[in-house]
Amino acid sequence: MISIIRTDSDNQHFQELVKELDKDLAIRDGDDHAFYAQFNKTATLRHCIVAYKDGEPAGSGALRQLADDTMEVKRMYVPPAQRSQGIASAVLDELEKWAKELGYKKCVLETGMNQPEAISMYNKKGYRRIPNYGQYANVGNSVCFEKEVG
């Protein structure tokens, strides 16, 4: 059974999952990792999710305000042993619900071309590809998405 808690970036399980995510991204991003890492600091994230499967931390995600009506989805991760069990989808659903409860109209996110499983999930969850935004505007390896939530 999957259970989900809302927390902040001080949560120990959230921090542990983010460390695993960063190790994975360092491999996938290669030489570009330092560029992406500068935008993925977690110290001030107030809207974080940790998913548990059978009581063990099994997934994470977070929201960061990007604009008055927009939240950015950050730090989505499910460890390899926990994948293909609906955990990432459950985390994303909860993030969207939380954003809507807070009065935001849409969620946006950036992922990398080297993360095809993430791209596939975002497509399945109703996200549509948009032009790369902000710091990702001219980055060829970045893929940006948005979805109306409110």
mmCIF file of C-alpha atoms in Angstrom:
data_model
loop_
_atom_site.group_PDB
_atom_site.id
_atom_site.type_symbol
_atom_site.label_atom_id
_atom_site.label_comp_id
_atom_site.label_asym_id
_atom_site.label_seq_id
_atom_site.Cartn_x
_atom_site.Cartn_y
_atom_site.Cartn_z
ATOM 1 C CA MET A 1 0.000 0.000 0.000
ATOM 2 C CA ILE A 2 1.198 3.504 -0.856
ATOM 3 C CA SER A 3 0.803 6.257 1.720
ATOM 4 C CA ILE A 4 1.795 9.884 1.234
ATOM 5 C CA ILE A 5 2.708 12.650 3.645
ATOM 6 C CA ARG A 6 3.014 16.366 3.068
ATOM 7 C CA THR A 7 6.083 17.832 4.680
ATOM 8 C CA ASP A 8 8.936 20.259 4.009
ATOM 9 C CA SER A 9 12.565 19.924 2.985
ATOM 10 C CA ASP A 10 13.662 19.273 6.577
ATOM 11 C CA ASN A 11 12.098 15.800 6.451
ATOM 12 C CA GLN A 12 14.846 13.190 6.767
ATOM 13 C CA HIS A 13 13.260 10.769 4.298
ATOM 14 C CA PHE A 14 12.820 13.562 1.747
ATOM 15 C CA GLN A 15 16.496 14.467 2.140
ATOM 16 C CA GLU A 16 17.587 10.842 1.716
ATOM 17 C CA LEU A 17 15.535 10.415 -1.459
ATOM 18 C CA VAL A 18 16.894 13.679 -2.885
ATOM 19 C CA LYS A 19 20.455 12.446 -2.285
ATOM 20 C CA GLU A 20 19.635 9.311 -4.285
ATOM 21 C CA LEU A 21 18.063 11.472 -6.994
ATOM 22 C CA ASP A 22 21.145 13.672 -7.211
ATOM 23 C CA LYS A 23 23.401 10.616 -7.621
ATOM 24 C CA ASP A 24 21.179 9.348 -10.433
ATOM 25 C CA LEU A 25 21.088 12.741 -12.136
ATOM 26 C CA ALA A 26 24.875 13.129 -11.911
ATOM 27 C CA ILE A 27 25.156 10.018 -14.077
ATOM 28 C CA ARG A 28 22.346 10.928 -16.489
ATOM 29 C CA ASP A 29 23.358 14.588 -16.865
ATOM 30 C CA GLY A 30 27.095 13.975 -17.193
ATOM 31 C CA ASP A 31 28.971 17.201 -17.863
ATOM 32 C CA ASP A 32 25.745 19.235 -17.566
ATOM 33 C CA HIS A 33 25.078 18.166 -13.963
ATOM 34 C CA ALA A 34 26.589 21.267 -12.313
ATOM 35 C CA PHE A 35 24.358 23.516 -14.426
ATOM 36 C CA TYR A 36 21.180 21.699 -13.383
ATOM 37 C CA ALA A 37 22.233 21.204 -9.752
ATOM 38 C CA GLN A 38 22.296 24.965 -9.117
ATOM 39 C CA PHE A 39 18.512 25.071 -9.668
ATOM 40 C CA ASN A 40 17.713 22.103 -7.449
ATOM 41 C CA LYS A 41 18.534 23.349 -3.966
ATOM 42 C CA THR A 42 16.035 22.083 -1.412
ATOM 43 C CA ALA A 43 16.756 24.148 1.711
ATOM 44 C CA THR A 44 13.751 26.438 1.275
ATOM 45 C CA LEU A 45 11.164 24.035 -0.142
ATOM 46 C CA ARG A 46 8.017 24.235 1.994
ATOM 47 C CA HIS A 47 5.790 21.929 -0.049
ATOM 48 C CA CYS A 48 7.358 18.469 -0.193
ATOM 49 C CA ILE A 49 5.865 15.002 -0.544
ATOM 50 C CA VAL A 50 7.236 11.677 0.643
ATOM 51 C CA ALA A 51 5.539 8.473 -0.485
ATOM 52 C CA TYR A 52 5.862 5.268 1.497
ATOM 53 C CA LYS A 53 5.385 1.704 0.301
ATOM 54 C CA ASP A 54 4.912 -0.781 3.114
ATOM 55 C CA GLY A 55 6.309 1.799 5.537
ATOM 56 C CA GLU A 56 9.519 2.449 3.594
ATOM 57 C CA PRO A 57 10.313 5.752 1.806
ATOM 58 C CA ALA A 58 9.570 5.098 -1.852
ATOM 59 C CA GLY A 59 9.195 8.439 -3.620
ATOM 60 C CA SER A 60 9.508 12.189 -3.377
ATOM 61 C CA GLY A 61 8.421 15.385 -5.047
ATOM 62 C CA ALA A 62 8.100 19.073 -4.224
ATOM 63 C CA LEU A 63 6.529 22.324 -5.314
ATOM 64 C CA ARG A 64 8.115 25.734 -5.622
ATOM 65 C CA GLN A 65 6.248 28.906 -6.515
ATOM 66 C CA LEU A 66 7.278 30.081 -9.964
ATOM 67 C CA ALA A 67 4.646 32.797 -10.558
ATOM 68 C CA ASP A 68 1.482 34.102 -8.905
ATOM 69 C CA ASP A 69 -0.586 31.352 -10.526
ATOM 70 C CA THR A 70 2.093 28.711 -11.144
ATOM 71 C CA MET A 71 3.911 26.093 -9.106
ATOM 72 C CA GLU A 72 6.979 24.287 -10.405
ATOM 73 C CA VAL A 73 7.249 20.558 -9.736
ATOM 74 C CA LYS A 74 10.697 19.715 -8.385
ATOM 75 C CA ARG A 75 12.664 16.750 -7.014
ATOM 76 C CA MET A 76 10.464 13.963 -8.386
ATOM 77 C CA TYR A 77 12.131 10.634 -7.635
ATOM 78 C CA VAL A 78 11.335 6.974 -7.107
ATOM 79 C CA PRO A 79 14.196 4.536 -6.384
ATOM 80 C CA PRO A 80 14.725 1.906 -9.113
ATOM 81 C CA ALA A 81 13.484 -0.968 -6.936
ATOM 82 C CA GLN A 82 10.172 0.869 -6.362
ATOM 83 C CA ARG A 83 9.436 1.893 -9.963
ATOM 84 C CA SER A 84 6.479 0.734 -12.074
ATOM 85 C CA GLN A 85 4.225 0.507 -9.012
ATOM 86 C CA GLY A 86 2.330 3.793 -9.411
ATOM 87 C CA ILE A 87 4.379 5.673 -6.816
ATOM 88 C CA ALA A 88 5.539 8.541 -9.052
ATOM 89 C CA SER A 89 2.010 8.955 -10.349
ATOM 90 C CA ALA A 90 0.638 9.091 -6.791
ATOM 91 C CA VAL A 91 3.251 11.685 -5.796
ATOM 92 C CA LEU A 92 2.451 13.835 -8.834
ATOM 93 C CA ASP A 93 -1.293 13.569 -8.182
ATOM 94 C CA GLU A 94 -0.769 14.760 -4.603
ATOM 95 C CA LEU A 95 1.449 17.651 -5.715
ATOM 96 C CA GLU A 96 -1.188 18.782 -8.220
ATOM 97 C CA LYS A 97 -3.914 18.518 -5.582
ATOM 98 C CA TRP A 98 -1.821 20.543 -3.129
ATOM 99 C CA ALA A 99 -1.087 23.233 -5.726
ATOM 100 C CA LYS A 100 -4.801 23.519 -6.485
ATOM 101 C CA GLU A 101 -5.666 23.729 -2.761
ATOM 102 C CA LEU A 102 -3.164 26.591 -2.449
ATOM 103 C CA GLY A 103 -4.950 28.464 -5.259
ATOM 104 C CA TYR A 104 -2.490 27.892 -8.107
ATOM 105 C CA LYS A 105 -3.814 27.395 -11.635
ATOM 106 C CA LYS A 106 -1.047 25.330 -13.200
ATOM 107 C CA CYS A 107 2.049 23.269 -12.601
ATOM 108 C CA VAL A 108 5.137 23.392 -14.789
ATOM 109 C CA LEU A 109 8.252 21.285 -14.721
ATOM 110 C CA GLU A 110 11.542 20.601 -16.425
ATOM 111 C CA THR A 111 13.065 17.218 -17.028
ATOM 112 C CA GLY A 112 15.935 16.003 -19.174
ATOM 113 C CA MET A 113 16.058 14.195 -22.493
ATOM 114 C CA ASN A 114 17.997 11.461 -20.663
ATOM 115 C CA GLN A 115 14.940 10.704 -18.512
ATOM 116 C CA PRO A 116 12.582 9.035 -21.001
ATOM 117 C CA GLU A 117 10.570 7.306 -18.263
ATOM 118 C CA ALA A 118 9.785 10.707 -16.711
ATOM 119 C CA ILE A 119 8.798 12.177 -20.074
ATOM 120 C CA SER A 120 6.504 9.224 -20.691
ATOM 121 C CA MET A 121 4.834 9.573 -17.287
ATOM 122 C CA TYR A 122 4.259 13.326 -17.684
ATOM 123 C CA ASN A 123 2.661 12.726 -21.075
ATOM 124 C CA LYS A 124 0.387 10.045 -19.594
ATOM 125 C CA LYS A 125 -0.568 12.363 -16.717
ATOM 126 C CA GLY A 126 -1.826 15.054 -19.091
ATOM 127 C CA TYR A 127 1.154 17.387 -19.161
ATOM 128 C CA ARG A 128 1.801 19.104 -22.459
ATOM 129 C CA ARG A 129 5.178 20.112 -23.750
ATOM 130 C CA ILE A 130 5.861 23.841 -23.707
ATOM 131 C CA PRO A 131 8.792 25.996 -24.800
ATOM 132 C CA ASN A 132 11.610 25.793 -22.294
ATOM 133 C CA TYR A 133 11.149 28.455 -19.631
ATOM 134 C CA GLY A 134 13.454 30.531 -17.430
ATOM 135 C CA GLN A 135 16.962 29.183 -16.994
ATOM 136 C CA TYR A 136 16.140 26.263 -19.315
ATOM 137 C CA ALA A 137 15.189 28.496 -22.292
ATOM 138 C CA ASN A 138 18.229 27.714 -24.425
ATOM 139 C CA VAL A 139 19.156 24.318 -23.015
ATOM 140 C CA GLY A 140 18.844 21.605 -25.645
ATOM 141 C CA ASN A 141 18.773 18.727 -23.134
ATOM 142 C CA SER A 142 15.817 20.186 -21.194
ATOM 143 C CA VAL A 143 12.174 19.330 -21.830
ATOM 144 C CA CYS A 144 9.500 21.487 -20.180
ATOM 145 C CA PHE A 145 5.850 20.690 -19.516
ATOM 146 C CA GLU A 146 2.757 22.284 -17.992
ATOM 147 C CA LYS A 147 -0.672 21.214 -16.808
ATOM 148 C CA GLU A 148 -3.698 23.175 -15.675
ATOM 149 C CA VAL A 149 -4.637 22.128 -12.132
ATOM 150 C CA GLY A 150 -7.041 24.800 -10.940
#
